[in-house]
mmCIF file with all atom_site columns, C-alpha atoms in Angstrom:
data_model
loop_
_atom_site.group_PDB
_atom_site.id
_atom_site.type_symbol
_atom_site.label_atom_id
_atom_site.label_alt_id
_atom_site.label_comp_id
_atom_site.label_asym_id
_atom_site.label_entity_id
_atom_site.label_seq_id
_atom_site.pdbx_PDB_ins_code
_atom_site.Cartn_x
_atom_site.Cartn_y
_atom_site.Cartn_z
_atom_site.occupancy
_atom_site.B_iso_or_equiv
_atom_site.pdbx_formal_charge
_atom_site.auth_seq_id
_atom_site.auth_comp_id
_atom_site.auth_asym_id
_atom_site.auth_atom_id
_atom_site.pdbx_PDB_model_num
ATOM 1   C CA . MET A 1 1   ? 110.276 108.940 118.222 1.00 0.00 ? 1   MET A CA 1
ATOM 2   C CA . ASP A 1 2   ? 108.156 106.567 120.288 1.00 0.00 ? 2   ASP A CA 1
ATOM 3   C CA . ARG A 1 3   ? 104.618 107.510 121.258 1.00 0.00 ? 3   ARG A CA 1
ATOM 4   C CA . LEU A 1 4   ? 102.530 106.443 124.217 1.00 0.00 ? 4   LEU A CA 1
ATOM 5   C CA . PRO A 1 5   ? 99.292  104.498 124.049 1.00 0.00 ? 5   PRO A CA 1
ATOM 6   C CA . SER A 1 6   ? 96.177  106.647 123.987 1.00 0.00 ? 6   SER A CA 1
ATOM 7   C CA . ALA A 1 7   ? 95.237  105.735 127.551 1.00 0.00 ? 7   ALA A CA 1
ATOM 8   C CA . CYS A 1 8   ? 98.513  107.187 128.818 1.00 0.00 ? 8   CYS A CA 1
ATOM 9   C CA . GLN A 1 9   ? 98.181  110.262 126.617 1.00 0.00 ? 9   GLN A CA 1
ATOM 10  C CA . ALA A 1 10  ? 94.677  110.853 127.954 1.00 0.00 ? 10  ALA A CA 1
ATOM 11  C CA . PHE A 1 11  ? 95.936  110.752 131.545 1.00 0.00 ? 11  PHE A CA 1
ATOM 12  C CA . LEU A 1 12  ? 98.661  113.293 130.818 1.00 0.00 ? 12  LEU A CA 1
ATOM 13  C CA . LEU A 1 13  ? 96.728  115.650 128.547 1.00 0.00 ? 13  LEU A CA 1
ATOM 14  C CA . GLU A 1 14  ? 93.272  115.648 130.070 1.00 0.00 ? 14  GLU A CA 1
ATOM 15  C CA . ARG A 1 15  ? 94.115  115.872 133.779 1.00 0.00 ? 15  ARG A CA 1
ATOM 16  C CA . PRO A 1 16  ? 93.185  119.440 134.908 1.00 0.00 ? 16  PRO A CA 1
ATOM 17  C CA . MET A 1 17  ? 95.154  121.049 137.705 1.00 0.00 ? 17  MET A CA 1
ATOM 18  C CA . ASN A 1 18  ? 91.996  121.591 139.731 1.00 0.00 ? 18  ASN A CA 1
ATOM 19  C CA . SER A 1 19  ? 91.546  117.830 139.982 1.00 0.00 ? 19  SER A CA 1
ATOM 20  C CA . LEU A 1 20  ? 94.767  117.123 141.839 1.00 0.00 ? 20  LEU A CA 1
ATOM 21  C CA . PRO A 1 21  ? 94.349  114.088 144.117 1.00 0.00 ? 21  PRO A CA 1
ATOM 22  C CA . THR A 1 22  ? 93.549  114.673 147.771 1.00 0.00 ? 22  THR A CA 1
ATOM 23  C CA . PRO A 1 23  ? 94.046  111.872 150.321 1.00 0.00 ? 23  PRO A CA 1
ATOM 24  C CA . ALA A 1 24  ? 90.884  110.734 152.064 1.00 0.00 ? 24  ALA A CA 1
ATOM 25  C CA . GLY A 1 25  ? 90.278  112.387 155.409 1.00 0.00 ? 25  GLY A CA 1
ATOM 26  C CA . ASN A 1 26  ? 92.535  115.380 154.698 1.00 0.00 ? 26  ASN A CA 1
ATOM 27  C CA . PRO A 1 27  ? 90.671  117.820 152.407 1.00 0.00 ? 27  PRO A CA 1
ATOM 28  C CA . LYS A 1 28  ? 92.966  120.714 153.389 1.00 0.00 ? 28  LYS A CA 1
ATOM 29  C CA . ILE A 1 29  ? 96.146  119.211 152.008 1.00 0.00 ? 29  ILE A CA 1
ATOM 30  C CA . ARG A 1 30  ? 98.420  121.823 150.452 1.00 0.00 ? 30  ARG A CA 1
ATOM 31  C CA . PRO A 1 31  ? 98.668  122.179 146.651 1.00 0.00 ? 31  PRO A CA 1
ATOM 32  C CA . VAL A 1 32  ? 102.416 121.459 146.732 1.00 0.00 ? 32  VAL A CA 1
ATOM 33  C CA . GLN A 1 33  ? 101.793 118.164 148.493 1.00 0.00 ? 33  GLN A CA 1
ATOM 34  C CA . ALA A 1 34  ? 98.999  117.331 146.053 1.00 0.00 ? 34  ALA A CA 1
ATOM 35  C CA . LEU A 1 35  ? 101.285 118.068 143.110 1.00 0.00 ? 35  LEU A CA 1
ATOM 36  C CA . ALA A 1 36  ? 103.909 115.737 144.543 1.00 0.00 ? 36  ALA A CA 1
ATOM 37  C CA . LEU A 1 37  ? 101.316 112.983 144.861 1.00 0.00 ? 37  LEU A CA 1
ATOM 38  C CA . LEU A 1 38  ? 100.234 113.540 141.262 1.00 0.00 ? 38  LEU A CA 1
ATOM 39  C CA . SER A 1 39  ? 103.853 113.286 140.103 1.00 0.00 ? 39  SER A CA 1
ATOM 40  C CA . LEU A 1 40  ? 104.234 109.952 141.868 1.00 0.00 ? 40  LEU A CA 1
ATOM 41  C CA . ALA A 1 41  ? 101.004 108.644 140.331 1.00 0.00 ? 41  ALA A CA 1
ATOM 42  C CA . THR A 1 42  ? 102.072 109.784 136.875 1.00 0.00 ? 42  THR A CA 1
ATOM 43  C CA . ALA A 1 43  ? 105.467 108.108 137.221 1.00 0.00 ? 43  ALA A CA 1
ATOM 44  C CA . ALA A 1 44  ? 103.797 104.862 138.233 1.00 0.00 ? 44  ALA A CA 1
ATOM 45  C CA . LEU A 1 45  ? 101.476 105.016 135.240 1.00 0.00 ? 45  LEU A CA 1
ATOM 46  C CA . LEU A 1 46  ? 104.272 105.770 132.781 1.00 0.00 ? 46  LEU A CA 1
ATOM 47  C CA . SER A 1 47  ? 106.344 102.887 134.086 1.00 0.00 ? 47  SER A CA 1
ATOM 48  C CA . SER A 1 48  ? 103.484 100.547 133.149 1.00 0.00 ? 48  SER A CA 1
ATOM 49  C CA . CYS A 1 49  ? 102.987 102.005 129.658 1.00 0.00 ? 49  CYS A CA 1
ATOM 50  C CA . THR A 1 50  ? 104.664 100.651 126.554 1.00 0.00 ? 50  THR A CA 1
ATOM 51  C CA . THR A 1 51  ? 105.431 102.626 123.434 1.00 0.00 ? 51  THR A CA 1
ATOM 52  C CA . ILE A 1 52  ? 103.646 101.687 120.238 1.00 0.00 ? 52  ILE A CA 1
ATOM 53  C CA . GLY A 1 53  ? 103.644 102.237 116.529 1.00 0.00 ? 53  GLY A CA 1
ATOM 54  C CA . THR A 1 54  ? 106.945 104.004 115.922 1.00 0.00 ? 54  THR A CA 1
ATOM 55  C CA . THR A 1 55  ? 110.626 103.225 115.761 1.00 0.00 ? 55  THR A CA 1
ATOM 56  C CA . ASP A 1 56  ? 113.897 104.839 116.663 1.00 0.00 ? 56  ASP A CA 1
ATOM 57  C CA . GLY A 1 57  ? 116.189 106.603 114.218 1.00 0.00 ? 57  GLY A CA 1
ATOM 58  C CA . ALA A 1 58  ? 117.562 103.326 112.888 1.00 0.00 ? 58  ALA A CA 1
ATOM 59  C CA . GLY A 1 59  ? 114.072 102.081 112.034 1.00 0.00 ? 59  GLY A CA 1
ATOM 60  C CA . MET A 1 60  ? 114.210 99.403  114.697 1.00 0.00 ? 60  MET A CA 1
ATOM 61  C CA . SER A 1 61  ? 111.585 98.827  117.356 1.00 0.00 ? 61  SER A CA 1
ATOM 62  C CA . GLY A 1 62  ? 112.392 98.100  120.959 1.00 0.00 ? 62  GLY A CA 1
ATOM 63  C CA . SER A 1 63  ? 112.066 94.351  120.340 1.00 0.00 ? 63  SER A CA 1
ATOM 64  C CA . GLY A 1 64  ? 114.856 94.425  117.771 1.00 0.00 ? 64  GLY A CA 1
ATOM 65  C CA . ALA A 1 65  ? 112.442 93.829  114.862 1.00 0.00 ? 65  ALA A CA 1
ATOM 66  C CA . VAL A 1 66  ? 111.797 96.332  112.099 1.00 0.00 ? 66  VAL A CA 1
ATOM 67  C CA . ALA A 1 67  ? 108.262 97.653  112.518 1.00 0.00 ? 67  ALA A CA 1
ATOM 68  C CA . GLY A 1 68  ? 105.939 96.092  109.960 1.00 0.00 ? 68  GLY A CA 1
ATOM 69  C CA . GLN A 1 69  ? 108.486 93.528  108.825 1.00 0.00 ? 69  GLN A CA 1
ATOM 70  C CA . LEU A 1 70  ? 109.193 89.891  109.582 1.00 0.00 ? 70  LEU A CA 1
ATOM 71  C CA . THR A 1 71  ? 111.768 88.851  112.152 1.00 0.00 ? 71  THR A CA 1
ATOM 72  C CA . PRO A 1 72  ? 114.764 86.639  111.282 1.00 0.00 ? 72  PRO A CA 1
ATOM 73  C CA . SER A 1 73  ? 113.226 83.710  113.178 1.00 0.00 ? 73  SER A CA 1
ATOM 74  C CA . GLN A 1 74  ? 110.032 84.011  111.132 1.00 0.00 ? 74  GLN A CA 1
ATOM 75  C CA . LEU A 1 75  ? 111.930 84.301  107.854 1.00 0.00 ? 75  LEU A CA 1
ATOM 76  C CA . ASN A 1 76  ? 114.095 81.283  108.662 1.00 0.00 ? 76  ASN A CA 1
ATOM 77  C CA . HIS A 1 77  ? 111.397 79.010  110.054 1.00 0.00 ? 77  HIS A CA 1
ATOM 78  C CA . PRO A 1 78  ? 111.935 75.500  108.598 1.00 0.00 ? 78  PRO A CA 1
ATOM 79  C CA . GLN A 1 79  ? 108.424 75.398  107.101 1.00 0.00 ? 79  GLN A CA 1
ATOM 80  C CA . VAL A 1 80  ? 108.939 78.797  105.493 1.00 0.00 ? 80  VAL A CA 1
ATOM 81  C CA . LYS A 1 81  ? 112.248 77.728  103.968 1.00 0.00 ? 81  LYS A CA 1
ATOM 82  C CA . ALA A 1 82  ? 110.708 74.498  102.681 1.00 0.00 ? 82  ALA A CA 1
ATOM 83  C CA . ARG A 1 83  ? 107.844 76.377  101.077 1.00 0.00 ? 83  ARG A CA 1
ATOM 84  C CA . ASN A 1 84  ? 110.216 78.927  99.552  1.00 0.00 ? 84  ASN A CA 1
ATOM 85  C CA . ALA A 1 85  ? 111.959 76.068  97.763  1.00 0.00 ? 85  ALA A CA 1
ATOM 86  C CA . VAL A 1 86  ? 108.615 75.052  96.235  1.00 0.00 ? 86  VAL A CA 1
ATOM 87  C CA . LEU A 1 87  ? 107.738 78.617  95.260  1.00 0.00 ? 87  LEU A CA 1
ATOM 88  C CA . ALA A 1 88  ? 111.072 78.937  93.478  1.00 0.00 ? 88  ALA A CA 1
ATOM 89  C CA . THR A 1 89  ? 109.874 76.325  90.956  1.00 0.00 ? 89  THR A CA 1
ATOM 90  C CA . GLU A 1 90  ? 106.874 78.407  89.812  1.00 0.00 ? 90  GLU A CA 1
ATOM 91  C CA . ALA A 1 91  ? 106.748 79.145  86.113  1.00 0.00 ? 91  ALA A CA 1
ATOM 92  C CA . PRO A 1 92  ? 107.951 82.654  85.264  1.00 0.00 ? 92  PRO A CA 1
ATOM 93  C CA . GLY A 1 93  ? 105.553 84.924  83.445  1.00 0.00 ? 93  GLY A CA 1
ATOM 94  C CA . ASN A 1 94  ? 103.783 88.241  83.259  1.00 0.00 ? 94  ASN A CA 1
ATOM 95  C CA . TYR A 1 95  ? 101.533 87.626  86.250  1.00 0.00 ? 95  TYR A CA 1
ATOM 96  C CA . PHE A 1 96  ? 101.523 87.831  90.035  1.00 0.00 ? 96  PHE A CA 1
ATOM 97  C CA . ILE A 1 97  ? 100.511 85.577  92.895  1.00 0.00 ? 97  ILE A CA 1
ATOM 98  C CA . GLY A 1 98  ? 98.025  87.283  95.187  1.00 0.00 ? 98  GLY A CA 1
ATOM 99  C CA . ARG A 1 99  ? 96.813  86.510  98.675  1.00 0.00 ? 99  ARG A CA 1
ATOM 100 C CA . ARG A 1 100 ? 93.680  88.254  99.903  1.00 0.00 ? 100 ARG A CA 1
ATOM 101 C CA . TRP A 1 101 ? 94.021  89.857  103.330 1.00 0.00 ? 101 TRP A CA 1
ATOM 102 C CA . TRP A 1 102 ? 90.785  91.410  104.503 1.00 0.00 ? 102 TRP A CA 1
ATOM 103 C CA . THR A 1 103 ? 90.715  93.912  107.353 1.00 0.00 ? 103 THR A CA 1
ATOM 104 C CA . ASP A 1 104 ? 87.393  95.510  108.214 1.00 0.00 ? 104 ASP A CA 1
ATOM 105 C CA . GLY A 1 105 ? 87.102  99.144  107.145 1.00 0.00 ? 105 GLY A CA 1
ATOM 106 C CA . THR A 1 106 ? 90.356  99.371  105.203 1.00 0.00 ? 106 THR A CA 1
ATOM 107 C CA . ARG A 1 107 ? 90.866  99.834  101.462 1.00 0.00 ? 107 ARG A CA 1
ATOM 108 C CA . PHE A 1 108 ? 93.809  97.545  100.784 1.00 0.00 ? 108 PHE A CA 1
ATOM 109 C CA . TRP A 1 109 ? 93.171  94.258  98.999  1.00 0.00 ? 109 TRP A CA 1
ATOM 110 C CA . GLY A 1 110 ? 96.013  92.033  100.110 1.00 0.00 ? 110 GLY A CA 1
ATOM 111 C CA . TYR A 1 111 ? 99.495  91.004  99.034  1.00 0.00 ? 111 TYR A CA 1
ATOM 112 C CA . LEU A 1 112 ? 101.077 90.468  95.616  1.00 0.00 ? 112 LEU A CA 1
ATOM 113 C CA . ARG A 1 113 ? 104.391 88.814  94.823  1.00 0.00 ? 113 ARG A CA 1
ATOM 114 C CA . GLU A 1 114 ? 106.150 87.856  91.619  1.00 0.00 ? 114 GLU A CA 1
ATOM 115 C CA . PRO A 1 115 ? 106.188 84.159  90.638  1.00 0.00 ? 115 PRO A CA 1
ATOM 116 C CA . GLY A 1 116 ? 109.153 82.269  92.027  1.00 0.00 ? 116 GLY A CA 1
ATOM 117 C CA . GLN A 1 117 ? 109.641 84.732  94.877  1.00 0.00 ? 117 GLN A CA 1
ATOM 118 C CA . PRO A 1 118 ? 108.945 84.121  98.588  1.00 0.00 ? 118 PRO A CA 1
ATOM 119 C CA . TRP A 1 119 ? 106.029 85.796  100.326 1.00 0.00 ? 119 TRP A CA 1
ATOM 120 C CA . SER A 1 120 ? 108.476 87.933  102.298 1.00 0.00 ? 120 SER A CA 1
ATOM 121 C CA . THR A 1 121 ? 108.906 89.985  99.098  1.00 0.00 ? 121 THR A CA 1
ATOM 122 C CA . ALA A 1 122 ? 105.164 90.615  98.677  1.00 0.00 ? 122 ALA A CA 1
ATOM 123 C CA . LYS A 1 123 ? 103.636 94.101  98.622  1.00 0.00 ? 123 LYS A CA 1
ATOM 124 C CA . LEU A 1 124 ? 100.391 95.174  100.227 1.00 0.00 ? 124 LEU A CA 1
ATOM 125 C CA . VAL A 1 125 ? 98.303  96.741  97.441  1.00 0.00 ? 125 VAL A CA 1
ATOM 126 C CA . ILE A 1 126 ? 95.118  98.665  96.739  1.00 0.00 ? 126 ILE A CA 1
ATOM 127 C CA . MET A 1 127 ? 93.225  97.401  93.694  1.00 0.00 ? 127 MET A CA 1
ATOM 128 C CA . ASN A 1 128 ? 92.296  99.736  90.855  1.00 0.00 ? 128 ASN A CA 1
ATOM 129 C CA . GLU A 1 129 ? 89.083  98.195  89.516  1.00 0.00 ? 129 GLU A CA 1
ATOM 130 C CA . SER A 1 130 ? 88.687  100.353 86.405  1.00 0.00 ? 130 SER A CA 1
ATOM 131 C CA . ALA A 1 131 ? 89.300  97.358  84.109  1.00 0.00 ? 131 ALA A CA 1
ATOM 132 C CA . MET A 1 132 ? 87.987  94.532  86.304  1.00 0.00 ? 132 MET A CA 1
ATOM 133 C CA . LYS A 1 133 ? 86.398  94.173  89.713  1.00 0.00 ? 133 LYS A CA 1
ATOM 134 C CA . GLN A 1 134 ? 88.279  92.397  92.460  1.00 0.00 ? 134 GLN A CA 1
ATOM 135 C CA . PRO A 1 135 ? 87.105  88.854  93.284  1.00 0.00 ? 135 PRO A CA 1
ATOM 136 C CA . ASP A 1 136 ? 84.928  89.695  96.286  1.00 0.00 ? 136 ASP A CA 1
ATOM 137 C CA . ARG A 1 137 ? 83.226  92.710  94.702  1.00 0.00 ? 137 ARG A CA 1
ATOM 138 C CA . ILE A 1 138 ? 79.715  91.306  94.826  1.00 0.00 ? 138 ILE A CA 1
ATOM 139 C CA . PRO A 1 139 ? 76.206  92.835  94.754  1.00 0.00 ? 139 PRO A CA 1
ATOM 140 C CA . GLU A 1 140 ? 75.168  94.329  98.077  1.00 0.00 ? 140 GLU A CA 1
ATOM 141 C CA . GLU A 1 141 ? 71.792  92.578  97.824  1.00 0.00 ? 141 GLU A CA 1
ATOM 142 C CA . GLY A 1 142 ? 70.802  89.079  96.790  1.00 0.00 ? 142 GLY A CA 1
ATOM 143 C CA . SER A 1 143 ? 74.141  87.426  97.494  1.00 0.00 ? 143 SER A CA 1
ATOM 144 C CA . LEU A 1 144 ? 74.899  84.897  100.217 1.00 0.00 ? 144 LEU A CA 1
ATOM 145 C CA . GLN A 1 145 ? 78.529  86.008  100.256 1.00 0.00 ? 145 GLN A CA 1
ATOM 146 C CA . VAL A 1 146 ? 79.857  89.144  101.912 1.00 0.00 ? 146 VAL A CA 1
ATOM 147 C CA . HIS A 1 147 ? 82.722  91.496  101.195 1.00 0.00 ? 147 HIS A CA 1
ATOM 148 C CA . GLY A 1 148 ? 85.935  89.870  102.375 1.00 0.00 ? 148 GLY A CA 1
ATOM 149 C CA . PHE A 1 149 ? 84.559  86.322  102.153 1.00 0.00 ? 149 PHE A CA 1
ATOM 150 C CA . ASP A 1 150 ? 87.731  85.298  100.324 1.00 0.00 ? 150 ASP A CA 1
ATOM 151 C CA . HIS A 1 151 ? 90.190  86.207  103.072 1.00 0.00 ? 151 HIS A CA 1
ATOM 152 C CA . ASN A 1 152 ? 93.411  84.208  102.603 1.00 0.00 ? 152 ASN A CA 1
ATOM 153 C CA . TYR A 1 153 ? 92.339  82.876  99.198  1.00 0.00 ? 153 TYR A CA 1
ATOM 154 C CA . GLU A 1 154 ? 95.249  82.620  96.792  1.00 0.00 ? 154 GLU A CA 1
ATOM 155 C CA . TYR A 1 155 ? 94.930  83.908  93.230  1.00 0.00 ? 155 TYR A CA 1
ATOM 156 C CA . ARG A 1 156 ? 96.891  84.175  90.037  1.00 0.00 ? 156 ARG A CA 1
ATOM 157 C CA . ILE A 1 157 ? 96.646  87.870  89.200  1.00 0.00 ? 157 ILE A CA 1
ATOM 158 C CA . TRP A 1 158 ? 97.200  89.760  85.945  1.00 0.00 ? 158 TRP A CA 1
ATOM 159 C CA . GLY A 1 159 ? 97.561  93.506  85.652  1.00 0.00 ? 159 GLY A CA 1
ATOM 160 C CA . SER A 1 160 ? 100.130 96.172  86.402  1.00 0.00 ? 160 SER A CA 1
ATOM 161 C CA . PHE A 1 161 ? 101.168 98.672  89.013  1.00 0.00 ? 161 PHE A CA 1
ATOM 162 C CA . THR A 1 162 ? 100.001 102.161 88.087  1.00 0.00 ? 162 THR A CA 1
ATOM 163 C CA . GLY A 1 163 ? 102.926 103.917 89.732  1.00 0.00 ? 163 GLY A CA 1
ATOM 164 C CA . GLN A 1 164 ? 100.537 105.696 92.084  1.00 0.00 ? 164 GLN A CA 1
ATOM 165 C CA . LYS A 1 165 ? 100.526 105.366 95.850  1.00 0.00 ? 165 LYS A CA 1
ATOM 166 C CA . ILE A 1 166 ? 97.223  105.716 97.675  1.00 0.00 ? 166 ILE A CA 1
ATOM 167 C CA . TYR A 1 167 ? 96.738  106.830 101.251 1.00 0.00 ? 167 TYR A CA 1
ATOM 168 C CA . ASP A 1 168 ? 94.324  104.645 103.193 1.00 0.00 ? 168 ASP A CA 1
ATOM 169 C CA . PRO A 1 169 ? 93.107  106.761 106.139 1.00 0.00 ? 169 PRO A CA 1
ATOM 170 C CA . ASN A 1 170 ? 91.652  103.818 108.034 1.00 0.00 ? 170 ASN A CA 1
ATOM 171 C CA . SER A 1 171 ? 94.984  101.997 108.190 1.00 0.00 ? 171 SER A CA 1
ATOM 172 C CA . ASN A 1 172 ? 97.295  105.036 107.924 1.00 0.00 ? 172 ASN A CA 1
ATOM 173 C CA . PHE A 1 173 ? 99.238  103.191 105.202 1.00 0.00 ? 173 PHE A CA 1
ATOM 174 C CA . VAL A 1 174 ? 100.473 104.618 101.908 1.00 0.00 ? 174 VAL A CA 1
ATOM 175 C CA . ILE A 1 175 ? 99.991  101.703 99.500  1.00 0.00 ? 175 ILE A CA 1
ATOM 176 C CA . PRO A 1 176 ? 100.906 101.083 95.838  1.00 0.00 ? 176 PRO A CA 1
ATOM 177 C CA . GLU A 1 177 ? 97.981  100.885 93.424  1.00 0.00 ? 177 GLU A CA 1
ATOM 178 C CA . PHE A 1 178 ? 97.564  97.867  91.151  1.00 0.00 ? 178 PHE A CA 1
ATOM 179 C CA . ARG A 1 179 ? 95.253  97.871  88.121  1.00 0.00 ? 179 ARG A CA 1
ATOM 180 C CA . LEU A 1 180 ? 93.593  94.454  87.942  1.00 0.00 ? 180 LEU A CA 1
ATOM 181 C CA . SER A 1 181 ? 92.882  93.000  84.496  1.00 0.00 ? 181 SER A CA 1
ATOM 182 C CA . LYS A 1 182 ? 92.303  89.292  85.189  1.00 0.00 ? 182 LYS A CA 1
ATOM 183 C CA . TYR A 1 183 ? 92.425  86.740  87.982  1.00 0.00 ? 183 TYR A CA 1
ATOM 184 C CA . GLU A 1 184 ? 91.933  83.039  88.605  1.00 0.00 ? 184 GLU A CA 1
ATOM 185 C CA . LEU A 1 185 ? 91.588  81.203  91.884  1.00 0.00 ? 185 LEU A CA 1
ATOM 186 C CA . ILE A 1 186 ? 94.475  78.942  92.872  1.00 0.00 ? 186 ILE A CA 1
ATOM 187 C CA . SER A 1 187 ? 93.351  77.789  96.319  1.00 0.00 ? 187 SER A CA 1
ATOM 188 C CA . GLU A 1 188 ? 90.751  78.585  98.971  1.00 0.00 ? 188 GLU A CA 1
ATOM 189 C CA . ASN A 1 189 ? 92.985  77.144  101.688 1.00 0.00 ? 189 ASN A CA 1
ATOM 190 C CA . PRO A 1 190 ? 96.648  77.720  100.826 1.00 0.00 ? 190 PRO A CA 1
ATOM 191 C CA . GLY A 1 191 ? 97.905  77.663  104.411 1.00 0.00 ? 191 GLY A CA 1
ATOM 192 C CA . PHE A 1 192 ? 99.927  80.287  106.237 1.00 0.00 ? 192 PHE A CA 1
ATOM 193 C CA . LEU A 1 193 ? 100.918 83.457  104.456 1.00 0.00 ? 193 LEU A CA 1
ATOM 194 C CA . PHE A 1 194 ? 104.193 84.584  106.036 1.00 0.00 ? 194 PHE A CA 1
ATOM 195 C CA . TYR A 1 195 ? 104.968 82.051  108.775 1.00 0.00 ? 195 TYR A CA 1
ATOM 196 C CA . PRO A 1 196 ? 103.268 79.197  110.661 1.00 0.00 ? 196 PRO A CA 1
ATOM 197 C CA . GLY A 1 197 ? 101.082 80.251  113.567 1.00 0.00 ? 197 GLY A CA 1
ATOM 198 C CA . GLU A 1 198 ? 100.530 83.806  112.358 1.00 0.00 ? 198 GLU A CA 1
ATOM 199 C CA . LYS A 1 199 ? 97.447  85.402  113.903 1.00 0.00 ? 199 LYS A CA 1
ATOM 200 C CA . TYR A 1 200 ? 94.544  87.008  112.080 1.00 0.00 ? 200 TYR A CA 1
ATOM 201 C CA . ASN A 1 201 ? 91.917  89.373  113.401 1.00 0.00 ? 201 ASN A CA 1
ATOM 202 C CA . PRO A 1 202 ? 89.631  91.141  110.897 1.00 0.00 ? 202 PRO A CA 1
ATOM 203 C CA . ARG A 1 203 ? 89.701  94.249  113.096 1.00 0.00 ? 203 ARG A CA 1
ATOM 204 C CA . HIS A 1 204 ? 93.478  94.370  113.503 1.00 0.00 ? 204 HIS A CA 1
ATOM 205 C CA . LEU A 1 205 ? 95.958  95.649  110.932 1.00 0.00 ? 205 LEU A CA 1
ATOM 206 C CA . PRO A 1 206 ? 98.198  93.021  109.358 1.00 0.00 ? 206 PRO A CA 1
ATOM 207 C CA . GLU A 1 207 ? 101.525 92.343  111.012 1.00 0.00 ? 207 GLU A CA 1
ATOM 208 C CA . VAL A 1 208 ? 103.441 92.893  107.774 1.00 0.00 ? 208 VAL A CA 1
ATOM 209 C CA . HIS A 1 209 ? 102.781 96.354  106.380 1.00 0.00 ? 209 HIS A CA 1
ATOM 210 C CA . PRO A 1 210 ? 104.379 99.485  104.915 1.00 0.00 ? 210 PRO A CA 1
ATOM 211 C CA . PRO A 1 211 ? 105.959 101.998 107.284 1.00 0.00 ? 211 PRO A CA 1
ATOM 212 C CA . PHE A 1 212 ? 103.571 104.443 108.890 1.00 0.00 ? 212 PHE A CA 1
ATOM 213 C CA . PRO A 1 213 ? 103.956 107.977 107.486 1.00 0.00 ? 213 PRO A CA 1
ATOM 214 C CA . GLY A 1 214 ? 106.646 109.835 109.389 1.00 0.00 ? 214 GLY A CA 1
ATOM 215 C CA . SER A 1 215 ? 108.090 106.714 111.033 1.00 0.00 ? 215 SER A CA 1
#
């Protein structure tokens, strides 16, 4: 079921009946007339609101794209297909390719994929650092670098999925946990992650993500 943006919800839920609108110059307008005016105002507001964050029963959003997933045009972009051909030549092995994706306040680390596979198969993960700290886990004092400095860096990653899924309250994602054992930097500037022209904002959730709980 779709939900309304918070601004629309606030209008509907926080509007007390004793604050019904009264036209200027006519303070004695009847309550029935005031209620009719409120209904018209509400209808106008709702017509300007768009639904966010959820999908219909088929898992499809109103735009025809699956929420949190790439669209066919993004998957089939010529540059994506050309890069996929290069990725297919990667040496197989017991490792992963990781791309750091830093979003302020969240717990997830970024994306992992198996060698030889396209980035469209990657999973957003939370790092278990019991065996080794993640690359940007640096001292809080005395360092010129900050947490998340390695956004979009590409790594070769060793370790294993623990089988656990962790809830990240700041993103509302349920994310698989990966126990890191070793890493090495591949590139500080590997280019786009999923498709050319993708946008990044450190305060916005990534476009590609797991389903929201209950969606």
